[in-house]
XYZ file of C-alpha atoms in Angstrom:
451
model
C 46.970 -60.732 79.943
C 48.134 -63.646 83.198
C 46.917 -67.019 82.814
C 43.904 -66.771 85.421
C 42.320 -63.927 82.442
C 43.311 -66.060 80.208
C 41.786 -69.164 81.665
C 38.533 -66.433 82.210
C 39.346 -66.426 78.852
C 39.071 -69.979 78.725
C 35.885 -70.790 81.060
C 34.257 -67.360 78.727
C 34.887 -68.787 74.936
C 33.946 -72.435 76.293
C 30.045 -70.682 76.500
C 29.479 -68.252 73.810
C 26.720 -68.656 71.782
C 27.230 -69.989 67.656
C 26.808 -66.460 65.992
C 29.172 -64.789 69.105
C 31.445 -67.424 68.575
C 31.185 -66.953 64.373
C 31.348 -63.120 64.142
C 33.410 -62.710 60.887
C 37.242 -61.004 62.735
C 37.449 -58.733 59.087
C 35.419 -57.356 55.814
C 36.921 -60.173 53.990
C 34.982 -62.737 55.953
C 31.744 -60.850 56.589
C 28.818 -62.124 55.048
C 25.361 -59.891 53.378
C 25.155 -56.724 52.875
C 27.158 -56.060 49.734
C 25.777 -52.270 49.649
C 27.774 -50.693 52.247
C 31.039 -53.171 52.233
C 30.728 -54.681 48.731
C 34.660 -53.742 47.231
C 35.101 -50.209 46.089
C 31.747 -48.759 48.353
C 31.959 -45.108 50.427
C 31.824 -47.536 54.684
C 34.210 -50.364 52.590
C 36.568 -46.878 51.975
C 36.633 -46.250 54.627
C 36.692 -49.375 56.901
C 39.895 -49.849 54.707
C 41.373 -46.578 55.001
C 40.236 -45.774 58.260
C 39.267 -42.579 57.662
C 35.496 -43.450 58.975
C 33.352 -40.325 60.719
C 30.411 -40.834 62.469
C 28.026 -42.537 61.560
C 25.028 -44.559 63.112
C 23.621 -48.335 61.292
C 20.695 -48.682 61.153
C 18.365 -52.480 60.196
C 16.656 -55.030 61.422
C 18.280 -57.710 64.639
C 20.946 -60.023 62.914
C 22.234 -58.389 60.317
C 25.686 -57.070 61.508
C 25.600 -54.042 63.007
C 27.028 -55.020 65.667
C 29.822 -57.373 64.187
C 30.298 -54.639 61.656
C 31.914 -52.829 64.466
C 33.546 -55.421 65.912
C 35.467 -55.315 62.965
C 35.612 -51.831 63.096
C 37.723 -51.988 66.425
C 39.711 -54.928 65.475
C 41.426 -52.920 62.652
C 41.134 -49.012 63.900
C 44.515 -47.383 64.529
C 41.156 -45.017 66.666
C 40.739 -45.273 70.726
C 37.751 -48.209 70.397
C 34.981 -47.464 73.294
C 31.785 -49.778 73.093
C 29.133 -48.898 75.273
C 25.025 -50.845 75.505
C 22.130 -47.610 75.444
C 20.275 -50.075 78.081
C 23.038 -51.144 80.135
C 24.428 -47.697 80.959
C 24.445 -43.398 82.130
C 25.077 -40.390 81.996
C 27.665 -40.278 84.386
C 29.407 -43.564 81.756
C 29.026 -41.361 78.845
C 31.328 -38.302 80.660
C 33.357 -40.096 82.094
C 34.359 -41.593 79.150
C 33.949 -38.439 76.960
C 36.198 -37.140 79.384
C 38.788 -39.822 79.025
C 38.206 -39.498 75.332
C 39.292 -35.819 75.265
C 42.601 -36.312 77.687
C 43.864 -39.539 75.491
C 43.662 -36.581 72.129
C 45.365 -33.458 73.822
C 47.654 -35.949 75.606
C 48.859 -38.109 72.286
C 46.545 -37.750 69.814
C 44.614 -40.380 69.173
C 41.139 -40.305 68.227
C 38.276 -42.404 69.933
C 35.943 -44.683 68.415
C 32.805 -44.281 70.764
C 30.711 -47.156 69.446
C 27.112 -46.608 71.454
C 24.426 -50.359 70.616
C 20.737 -49.892 70.408
C 20.815 -45.459 70.759
C 17.645 -45.699 70.634
C 16.873 -46.906 73.904
C 19.122 -43.197 74.856
C 17.053 -40.512 75.370
C 16.856 -37.022 73.933
C 18.729 -35.148 77.535
C 21.506 -38.306 77.234
C 21.370 -38.594 73.402
C 22.548 -33.958 74.044
C 25.344 -34.910 75.931
C 27.162 -36.965 72.969
C 26.047 -34.237 70.219
C 29.176 -31.899 71.477
C 32.487 -34.359 71.258
C 31.174 -35.874 68.672
C 30.814 -31.821 66.579
C 34.788 -31.412 67.770
C 35.542 -34.943 66.673
C 36.439 -35.736 69.496
C 34.713 -38.914 69.469
C 33.795 -41.052 65.730
C 30.153 -42.617 66.870
C 28.943 -45.171 65.851
C 25.825 -45.853 66.348
C 23.645 -49.571 66.023
C 19.459 -48.901 65.289
C 16.670 -51.439 65.474
C 15.091 -47.897 65.018
C 14.046 -44.977 61.968
C 17.036 -42.839 63.247
C 15.169 -40.580 61.730
C 12.666 -41.216 64.462
C 14.346 -42.087 67.085
C 17.767 -39.945 67.552
C 18.180 -36.433 68.374
C 17.862 -34.579 64.574
C 22.019 -32.644 65.526
C 23.013 -36.103 65.398
C 21.215 -36.907 62.647
C 23.287 -33.657 61.060
C 26.778 -34.905 61.791
C 25.925 -38.390 60.839
C 26.243 -41.045 58.076
C 23.962 -43.304 57.486
C 23.506 -46.803 56.091
C 20.905 -48.556 56.112
C 21.670 -52.891 56.957
C 19.138 -55.178 54.920
C 18.023 -58.687 56.071
C 20.148 -61.087 54.799
C 19.953 -63.355 51.864
C 18.529 -66.533 51.308
C 21.379 -67.812 49.678
C 23.705 -65.381 52.326
C 22.308 -67.333 55.376
C 22.873 -70.499 53.969
C 26.581 -69.659 53.686
C 27.320 -68.997 56.911
C 25.092 -72.218 58.225
C 27.901 -74.166 55.924
C 30.679 -72.479 57.316
C 29.485 -72.352 60.833
C 28.847 -76.548 60.095
C 32.650 -76.627 58.688
C 34.780 -74.513 61.160
C 36.798 -76.832 63.884
C 38.257 -73.643 65.114
C 35.147 -71.942 65.901
C 32.887 -73.463 64.818
C 30.338 -76.749 65.481
C 33.286 -78.631 62.724
C 34.467 -80.144 65.197
C 30.570 -82.462 65.179
C 30.802 -83.781 61.672
C 27.350 -83.524 61.301
C 25.173 -82.953 58.354
C 22.509 -81.253 56.457
C 20.231 -82.164 53.792
C 19.115 -78.971 51.427
C 15.708 -79.221 52.724
C 16.669 -78.724 56.077
C 18.623 -75.313 56.238
C 17.019 -74.050 53.156
C 13.495 -73.791 55.457
C 16.059 -72.104 58.030
C 17.372 -69.900 55.716
C 14.246 -68.745 55.289
C 12.498 -68.906 58.682
C 14.843 -67.637 60.122
C 13.940 -64.247 57.587
C 17.668 -63.075 57.481
C 18.685 -62.664 60.870
C 22.121 -64.226 60.416
C 21.655 -65.015 64.677
C 18.481 -66.426 64.557
C 19.410 -69.006 62.272
C 23.087 -69.102 63.814
C 21.223 -70.063 67.434
C 18.845 -72.412 65.511
C 21.583 -74.605 63.785
C 23.445 -75.112 67.162
C 20.696 -76.311 68.500
C 19.756 -78.581 65.960
C 23.422 -80.647 66.433
C 24.189 -79.838 70.159
C 20.216 -81.872 70.767
C 21.381 -84.538 68.547
C 25.562 -85.001 70.393
C 24.677 -86.939 73.589
C 21.422 -88.805 71.971
C 23.665 -90.687 68.987
C 26.648 -91.418 70.812
C 29.158 -92.396 67.813
C 25.707 -92.057 64.531
C 26.926 -89.031 62.432
C 24.953 -86.912 63.379
C 22.430 -86.210 60.349
C 20.072 -82.735 60.649
C 17.134 -83.174 58.797
C 13.934 -80.924 58.176
C 12.522 -82.348 60.940
C 14.610 -81.472 62.464
C 15.112 -78.045 61.535
C 11.787 -77.339 61.966
C 12.030 -78.879 65.662
C 15.009 -76.034 66.464
C 14.196 -72.653 64.854
C 9.925 -72.906 65.748
C 8.384 -70.587 64.751
C 9.135 -67.436 62.296
C 9.892 -64.858 63.809
C 8.023 -61.757 61.907
C 10.436 -58.197 62.223
C 7.632 -56.396 62.909
C 7.943 -53.031 65.892
C 4.262 -51.751 65.928
C 5.543 -48.412 66.802
C 7.967 -48.008 64.135
C 8.723 -48.367 60.489
C 7.875 -51.514 59.995
C 4.384 -51.150 60.882
C 3.748 -48.440 59.138
C 5.880 -49.644 56.017
C 3.342 -52.337 55.376
C 0.145 -50.590 56.283
C 1.744 -48.031 53.631
C 2.702 -51.024 51.323
C -1.409 -52.325 51.788
C -2.238 -48.679 50.704
C -0.782 -48.372 47.809
C -1.588 -52.059 46.380
C -4.457 -52.418 46.655
C -4.823 -48.054 45.488
C -2.570 -49.723 42.395
C -5.279 -52.511 41.905
C -2.967 -55.454 43.309
C -5.448 -57.833 45.238
C -2.128 -60.650 45.638
C 0.077 -57.786 47.611
C -2.042 -56.210 49.688
C -3.223 -59.725 50.832
C 0.429 -60.714 51.611
C 0.903 -57.182 53.235
C -2.699 -57.526 55.047
C -1.300 -61.158 56.056
C 2.409 -59.869 57.418
C 0.178 -56.502 59.824
C -2.318 -59.784 61.338
C 0.121 -62.655 62.162
C 2.506 -60.169 63.449
C 0.044 -58.964 66.330
C -0.998 -55.896 64.660
C -4.902 -54.495 66.038
C -6.452 -55.791 63.154
C -9.498 -52.356 63.384
C -6.076 -50.003 62.744
C -5.849 -52.282 59.293
C -9.955 -51.253 59.016
C -10.107 -47.849 59.632
C -7.642 -47.380 57.076
C -9.400 -49.127 54.617
C -12.319 -47.103 55.061
C -10.132 -44.226 54.935
C -8.708 -45.508 51.996
C -12.112 -46.043 50.450
C -13.501 -42.760 50.446
C -10.033 -41.992 48.931
C -8.960 -44.275 45.930
C -12.689 -45.169 45.518
C -14.101 -42.505 45.714
C -17.800 -41.638 43.450
C -16.730 -45.074 41.414
C -18.363 -47.511 43.298
C -19.442 -45.735 46.263
C -20.392 -49.551 46.889
C -16.570 -49.786 48.048
C -16.542 -47.152 51.479
C -19.966 -48.997 52.104
C -18.317 -52.389 52.393
C -15.106 -51.190 53.943
C -17.768 -49.740 57.418
C -19.568 -52.700 57.031
C -15.706 -54.588 56.793
C -14.785 -52.183 60.224
C -17.431 -52.624 63.135
C -17.630 -56.458 62.054
C -13.949 -56.705 62.372
C -15.018 -54.838 66.130
C -18.510 -57.474 66.386
C -15.789 -60.624 66.718
C -12.124 -59.280 66.107
C -9.375 -62.621 65.836
C -9.304 -64.706 64.227
C -12.562 -64.616 62.031
C -12.959 -60.416 60.914
C -9.860 -61.284 59.004
C -12.361 -62.999 56.780
C -14.399 -60.082 56.834
C -10.451 -57.859 56.170
C -9.450 -59.908 53.031
C -13.266 -59.320 51.586
C -13.272 -55.862 51.973
C -9.726 -55.395 50.280
C -10.069 -57.375 47.563
C -12.881 -55.143 46.303
C -11.155 -52.272 46.981
C -8.652 -53.570 45.275
C -10.555 -54.808 42.162
C -12.870 -51.422 42.472
C -12.633 -48.849 39.617
C -10.226 -45.961 41.600
C -11.117 -42.618 41.283
C -9.703 -40.050 44.180
C -12.122 -37.281 42.697
C -14.188 -36.553 46.001
C -10.716 -36.153 47.794
C -9.187 -33.632 45.273
C -12.507 -31.774 45.199
C -11.447 -31.082 49.443
C -8.705 -31.224 49.335
C -8.729 -28.062 46.548
C -11.191 -26.608 48.353
C -9.885 -26.944 52.308
C -6.279 -24.797 50.565
C -9.015 -21.759 48.911
C -10.060 -21.223 52.688
C -6.757 -21.783 54.114
C -4.283 -19.292 51.757
C -7.207 -17.221 49.606
C -9.735 -14.709 50.527
C -13.292 -15.902 52.405
C -16.405 -16.676 49.952
C -19.198 -14.556 51.602
C -22.066 -16.358 51.196
C -24.914 -15.159 47.784
C -27.407 -13.729 49.962
C -30.297 -15.589 47.854
C -28.776 -19.080 49.652
C -28.119 -17.795 53.358
C -30.860 -17.760 56.181
C -34.661 -16.829 57.077
C -35.798 -18.853 59.027
C -35.525 -15.924 61.941
C -37.409 -12.096 61.278
C -35.784 -9.678 59.221
C -34.086 -11.946 56.753
C -35.964 -11.228 54.143
C -35.990 -6.696 55.603
C -31.315 -8.257 54.674
C -32.085 -9.696 51.377
C -31.740 -13.128 52.921
C -33.105 -16.041 50.853
C -34.686 -13.259 47.798
C -34.196 -14.633 44.420
C -33.335 -17.941 45.705
C -34.541 -20.688 43.160
C -36.399 -24.125 44.210
C -34.483 -27.525 42.885
C -37.959 -28.913 42.937
C -40.284 -26.513 41.139
C -38.350 -26.610 37.895
C -38.570 -29.558 35.026
C -35.979 -32.254 36.208
C -35.092 -30.173 39.398
C -32.113 -28.047 38.075
C -31.940 -24.775 37.553
C -29.267 -21.498 36.710
C -28.190 -20.697 39.542
C -24.977 -19.773 41.809
C -24.580 -21.075 44.559
C -20.976 -20.086 45.276
C -20.223 -16.943 44.026
C -17.120 -17.763 41.929
C -15.866 -20.037 39.493
C -14.342 -21.932 40.753
C -13.950 -25.774 40.508
C -13.197 -28.671 42.391
C -14.505 -32.108 41.405
C -12.999 -33.023 37.908
C -15.180 -36.840 38.229
C -12.653 -39.141 36.394
C -14.043 -41.929 33.246
C -14.478 -44.941 35.699
C -17.584 -46.005 37.052
C -20.269 -44.080 37.912
C -18.682 -40.843 38.128
C -18.444 -41.509 34.045
C -22.195 -40.539 34.331
C -21.261 -37.775 35.755
C -18.664 -35.907 34.033
C -20.447 -35.777 31.199
C -23.621 -34.449 33.171
C -21.726 -32.370 34.630
C -19.611 -30.823 31.524
C -22.915 -29.768 30.241
C -24.444 -27.723 32.956
C -20.687 -26.240 32.476
C -20.851 -25.151 29.235
C -22.258 -22.517 29.119
C -19.906 -20.572 30.943
C -16.742 -21.892 32.297
C -15.423 -21.745 35.483
C -11.524 -20.542 36.035
C -10.000 -24.454 37.472
C -9.397 -24.125 41.683
C -6.278 -25.354 43.009
C -4.736 -28.677 42.995
C -2.762 -30.876 45.605
C -1.936 -34.445 47.005
C -2.777 -34.392 49.969
C -1.619 -36.092 52.643
C -1.460 -39.396 50.959
C 0.473 -42.924 52.942
């Protein structure tokens, strides 16, 4: 490197954010993701032996995906290329792949291609990579914040190991902040700043497992006091920490995993009778900006599927909540949605109605079509009697108790099996008595499409 290059590197280093300067250089410096790079774990073994294969790093921002790629770049014997999918096109990718083929043929050296934000490549751009990944010309490492099963072509997924990165724990973020505050070479150690436990705890919680966000807040907290304080010691207290990080940034993609994971968690919490968990997952969605009408629609569906006739009032309340949400909007509709969700969580549960229609639909789709029994057929036209339609029909209201013995289906099937919970408990006894004389064949059951 010449003097001019060294000066440019020094100038660039002088303005690099703390999060970039503190990026770990070795696996031993890497904090978090012990399930991936802990001692004996698959990813660590492949990195230490320089035997890494094509992989997809999937997880929220600030969890170490790009950092781990930089560690690979510094340690591998393979040639390393790095791209950001948001800023390159097919031509640049083709040029790198062509160079990788030449390099392999001339020297036998393989190429690792790291593509950050891989989900930003469209399907056609991803297909450009496929041939050389499959033949081993390049080892692809793709980083994405979106679920690869939705955002990445299936052929690339089938040729790659998927490693899911998790948000850093509070203790991990604390360790990162402490290291940055004391590191004199790359961190903020030269400022002699101190931070109290309340402040570092606040940064760890509000950063929500995002190392980059936590380090950026720490840098602001120190530098904003450095010139103002002169020679006075820099102390980061809770007030300074709160001011430096401002509002918590909730990780929530309204079109991806975060949305569907959160709504699934809310539904399963209500189904399981836990109103407290339901409130948390609902609040997380609403605070992140989710359309409250979407939450309301899911409550209406849940009321029919999971509460059913054990408490028919649940569907009425859910429908009323949906209408009120449409009428008043946020923030007031959160009160309505909370009331409905808590009622549904505490109500007796039954999916008997849902199982009944799922089973009947399965029979209609796959079984032989059952003709309508002649006594039940329509009679409102001339000639119906000549065809025998309606003949033998027994009008239930003419019978004592409003019930008659009559075949309404033509085959013996049971679709609705009431539970022993709520209103269905009484219905169970009534239907049991009706069916006792001639036990029908039970229809097929299945789970249907559940969250």
